[in-house]
mmCIF file of N, CA and C in Angstrom:
data_model
loop_
_atom_site.group_PDB
_atom_site.id
_atom_site.type_symbol
_atom_site.label_atom_id
_atom_site.label_comp_id
_atom_site.label_asym_id
_atom_site.label_seq_id
_atom_site.Cartn_x
_atom_site.Cartn_y
_atom_site.Cartn_z
ATOM 1 N N MET A 1 24.098 5.238 14.673
ATOM 2 C CA MET A 1 23.577 4.830 13.736
ATOM 3 C C MET A 1 24.420 4.878 12.277
ATOM 4 N N GLN A 2 25.456 5.558 12.000
ATOM 5 C CA GLN A 2 26.387 5.702 11.083
ATOM 6 C C GLN A 2 27.237 4.380 10.831
ATOM 7 N N THR A 3 27.375 3.835 11.996
ATOM 8 C CA THR A 3 28.084 2.560 11.956
ATOM 9 C C THR A 3 27.260 1.377 11.469
ATOM 10 N N GLU A 4 25.918 1.044 11.734
ATOM 11 C CA GLU A 4 25.043 0.043 11.506
ATOM 12 C C GLU A 4 24.998 0.422 9.741
ATOM 13 N N ILE A 5 24.948 1.548 9.291
ATOM 14 C CA ILE A 5 24.800 1.921 7.818
ATOM 15 C C ILE A 5 25.927 1.314 6.995
ATOM 16 N N ALA A 6 26.927 1.841 7.626
ATOM 17 C CA ALA A 6 28.451 1.623 6.920
ATOM 18 C C ALA A 6 28.309 -0.133 7.040
ATOM 19 N N ARG A 7 28.081 -0.507 8.025
ATOM 20 C CA ARG A 7 28.363 -2.123 8.160
ATOM 21 C C ARG A 7 27.377 -2.902 7.388
ATOM 22 N N LEU A 8 26.126 -2.292 7.171
ATOM 23 C CA LEU A 8 25.113 -3.021 6.301
ATOM 24 C C LEU A 8 25.590 -2.767 4.985
ATOM 25 N N ALA A 9 26.180 -1.610 4.550
ATOM 26 C CA ALA A 9 26.766 -1.494 3.186
ATOM 27 C C ALA A 9 28.004 -2.567 2.667
ATOM 28 N N ARG A 10 28.976 -2.549 3.836
ATOM 29 C CA ARG A 10 30.013 -3.594 3.535
ATOM 30 C C ARG A 10 29.630 -4.921 3.546
ATOM 31 N N HIS A 11 28.376 -5.512 4.105
ATOM 32 C CA HIS A 11 28.063 -6.783 3.887
ATOM 33 C C HIS A 11 26.904 -7.136 2.854
ATOM 34 N N VAL A 12 26.242 -6.097 2.158
ATOM 35 C CA VAL A 12 25.316 -6.313 1.335
ATOM 36 C C VAL A 12 25.897 -5.809 0.004
ATOM 37 N N LEU A 13 26.498 -4.738 -0.292
ATOM 38 C CA LEU A 13 27.476 -4.550 -1.435
ATOM 39 C C LEU A 13 28.316 -5.607 -2.316
ATOM 40 N N PRO A 14 29.149 -6.085 -1.647
ATOM 41 C CA PRO A 14 30.211 -6.865 -2.381
ATOM 42 C C PRO A 14 29.392 -8.488 -2.660
ATOM 43 N N PRO A 15 28.619 -9.025 -1.825
ATOM 44 C CA PRO A 15 27.689 -9.926 -2.275
ATOM 45 C C PRO A 15 27.139 -9.794 -3.447
ATOM 46 N N ALA A 16 26.685 -8.522 -3.428
ATOM 47 C CA ALA A 16 25.409 -8.175 -4.608
ATOM 48 C C ALA A 16 26.178 -7.923 -6.030
ATOM 49 N N LEU A 17 27.267 -7.409 -5.842
ATOM 50 C CA LEU A 17 28.262 -7.360 -6.985
ATOM 51 C C LEU A 17 28.928 -8.704 -7.348
ATOM 52 N N ALA A 18 29.179 -9.131 -6.506
ATOM 53 C CA ALA A 18 29.722 -10.691 -6.696
ATOM 54 C C ALA A 18 28.686 -11.383 -7.670
ATOM 55 N N TYR A 19 27.041 -11.418 -7.402
ATOM 56 C CA TYR A 19 26.438 -11.726 -8.044
ATOM 57 C C TYR A 19 26.212 -11.470 -9.394
ATOM 58 N N ALA A 20 26.315 -9.886 -9.538
ATOM 59 C CA ALA A 20 26.333 -9.465 -10.809
ATOM 60 C C ALA A 20 27.373 -9.626 -11.826
ATOM 61 N N VAL A 21 28.612 -10.085 -11.158
ATOM 62 C CA VAL A 21 29.511 -10.380 -11.769
ATOM 63 C C VAL A 21 29.466 -11.822 -12.239
ATOM 64 N N ALA A 22 28.965 -12.527 -11.542
ATOM 65 C CA ALA A 22 28.422 -14.330 -11.820
ATOM 66 C C ALA A 22 27.755 -14.018 -13.009
ATOM 67 N N LYS A 23 26.493 -13.223 -12.903
ATOM 68 C CA LYS A 23 25.646 -13.182 -14.120
ATOM 69 C C LYS A 23 26.122 -12.696 -15.402
ATOM 70 N N GLY A 24 27.250 -12.018 -15.424
ATOM 71 C CA GLY A 24 27.851 -11.362 -16.455
ATOM 72 C C GLY A 24 27.329 -9.977 -16.513
ATOM 73 N N TRP A 25 26.976 -9.168 -15.742
ATOM 74 C CA TRP A 25 26.542 -8.100 -15.784
ATOM 75 C C TRP A 25 27.212 -7.077 -15.677
ATOM 76 N N VAL A 26 28.425 -7.709 -14.889
ATOM 77 C CA VAL A 26 29.372 -6.474 -14.703
ATOM 78 C C VAL A 26 30.646 -7.447 -15.094
ATOM 79 N N PRO A 27 31.799 -6.641 -15.545
ATOM 80 C CA PRO A 27 33.174 -7.322 -15.854
ATOM 81 C C PRO A 27 33.922 -7.373 -14.766
ATOM 82 N N ALA A 28 34.630 -9.002 -14.567
ATOM 83 C CA ALA A 28 35.109 -9.009 -13.106
ATOM 84 C C ALA A 28 36.106 -7.944 -12.726
ATOM 85 N N GLU A 29 36.849 -7.288 -13.932
ATOM 86 C CA GLU A 29 38.030 -6.520 -13.531
ATOM 87 C C GLU A 29 37.411 -5.246 -12.902
ATOM 88 N N LEU A 30 36.091 -4.824 -13.161
ATOM 89 C CA LEU A 30 35.947 -3.699 -12.365
ATOM 90 C C LEU A 30 34.906 -3.971 -11.002
ATOM 91 N N GLN A 31 34.935 -5.294 -10.490
ATOM 92 C CA GLN A 31 34.459 -5.627 -9.296
ATOM 93 C C GLN A 31 35.015 -5.120 -8.174
ATOM 94 N N GLN A 32 36.170 -4.780 -8.024
ATOM 95 C CA GLN A 32 36.403 -4.303 -6.440
ATOM 96 C C GLN A 32 36.882 -2.687 -6.823
ATOM 97 N N PRO A 33 37.036 -1.965 -8.268
ATOM 98 C CA PRO A 33 36.907 -0.648 -8.039
ATOM 99 C C PRO A 33 35.311 -0.260 -7.904
ATOM 100 N N ILE A 34 34.209 -0.966 -8.335
ATOM 101 C CA ILE A 34 33.202 -0.366 -7.799
ATOM 102 C C ILE A 34 32.453 -0.648 -6.668
ATOM 103 N N ILE A 35 33.002 -1.703 -6.022
ATOM 104 C CA ILE A 35 32.775 -1.764 -4.452
ATOM 105 C C ILE A 35 33.553 -0.593 -3.783
ATOM 106 N N GLU A 36 34.705 -0.233 -4.089
ATOM 107 C CA GLU A 36 35.422 0.911 -3.284
ATOM 108 C C GLU A 36 34.675 1.977 -3.778
ATOM 109 N N ALA A 37 34.340 2.234 -4.894
ATOM 110 C CA ALA A 37 33.671 3.825 -5.301
ATOM 111 C C ALA A 37 32.379 3.639 -4.658
ATOM 112 N N ALA A 38 31.515 2.712 -4.398
ATOM 113 C CA ALA A 38 30.323 2.605 -3.964
ATOM 114 C C ALA A 38 30.215 2.810 -2.527
ATOM 115 N N LEU A 39 31.374 2.301 -1.688
ATOM 116 C CA LEU A 39 31.430 2.373 -0.406
ATOM 117 C C LEU A 39 31.839 3.856 0.082
ATOM 118 N N ALA A 40 32.600 4.622 -0.920
ATOM 119 C CA ALA A 40 33.038 5.945 -0.482
ATOM 120 C C ALA A 40 31.804 6.876 -0.889
ATOM 121 N N VAL A 41 31.039 6.617 -1.672
ATOM 122 C CA VAL A 41 29.943 7.143 -1.875
ATOM 123 C C VAL A 41 28.821 7.276 -1.109
ATOM 124 N N GLY A 42 28.592 5.916 -0.682
ATOM 125 C CA GLY A 42 27.388 5.595 -0.064
ATOM 126 C C GLY A 42 27.940 6.333 1.496
ATOM 127 N N ALA A 43 29.293 6.279 2.142
ATOM 128 C CA ALA A 43 29.412 6.498 3.094
ATOM 129 C C ALA A 43 29.275 8.455 3.336
ATOM 130 N N VAL A 44 29.681 8.868 2.484
ATOM 131 C CA VAL A 44 29.281 10.313 2.145
ATOM 132 C C VAL A 44 27.835 10.546 2.387
ATOM 133 N N LEU A 45 26.979 9.898 1.856
ATOM 134 C CA LEU A 45 25.806 10.010 1.429
ATOM 135 C C LEU A 45 25.050 9.746 2.667
ATOM 136 N N ALA A 46 25.363 8.804 3.515
ATOM 137 C CA ALA A 46 24.766 8.468 4.567
ATOM 138 C C ALA A 46 25.228 9.576 5.765
ATOM 139 N N ALA A 47 26.510 9.833 5.905
ATOM 140 C CA ALA A 47 26.694 11.166 6.654
ATOM 141 C C ALA A 47 25.997 12.503 6.369
ATOM 142 N N LEU A 48 25.894 12.640 5.037
ATOM 143 C CA LEU A 48 24.742 13.705 4.801
ATOM 144 C C LEU A 48 23.447 13.684 5.347
ATOM 145 N N TRP A 49 22.959 12.519 5.151
ATOM 146 C CA TRP A 49 21.709 12.029 5.476
ATOM 147 C C TRP A 49 21.629 12.145 6.765
ATOM 148 N N ALA A 50 22.443 11.902 7.879
ATOM 149 C CA ALA A 50 22.649 11.766 9.154
ATOM 150 C C ALA A 50 22.551 13.266 9.702
ATOM 151 N N SER A 51 23.236 14.149 9.072
ATOM 152 C CA SER A 51 23.362 15.677 9.416
ATOM 153 C C SER A 51 22.081 16.286 9.131
ATOM 154 N N ARG A 52 21.312 15.910 8.152
ATOM 155 C CA ARG A 52 20.069 16.525 7.709
ATOM 156 C C ARG A 52 19.098 16.118 8.685
ATOM 157 N N GLN A 53 19.367 14.889 8.897
ATOM 158 C CA GLN A 53 18.253 14.407 10.137
ATOM 159 C C GLN A 53 18.523 15.149 11.462
ATOM 160 N N ARG A 54 19.493 15.201 11.722
ATOM 161 C CA ARG A 54 19.744 15.781 13.131
ATOM 162 C C ARG A 54 19.610 17.370 13.127
ATOM 163 N N ASP A 55 19.633 18.116 11.776
ATOM 164 C CA ASP A 55 19.410 19.563 11.491
ATOM 165 C C ASP A 55 17.942 19.502 11.840
ATOM 166 N N LYS A 56 17.205 18.844 11.139
ATOM 167 C CA LYS A 56 15.621 18.786 11.428
ATOM 168 C C LYS A 56 15.119 18.688 12.434
ATOM 169 N N ALA A 57 15.809 18.007 13.583
ATOM 170 C CA ALA A 57 15.378 17.658 14.923
ATOM 171 C C ALA A 57 15.708 18.882 15.783
ATOM 172 N N ARG A 58 16.547 19.867 15.415
ATOM 173 C CA ARG A 58 16.802 20.822 16.175
ATOM 174 C C ARG A 58 15.511 21.930 15.951
#
């Protein structure tokens, strides 16, 4: 399940951020750092969520 969440994040976040840059909502020079930070934070949050779901099932 974590693999699917990570794959979804990698396929949704960059195009969404590219759209935000095209609209002028985010400066272009911040696009890559924001993507990297969001993927790192998202991976940690997904792992934490999966861990809590697993603990609830016990």
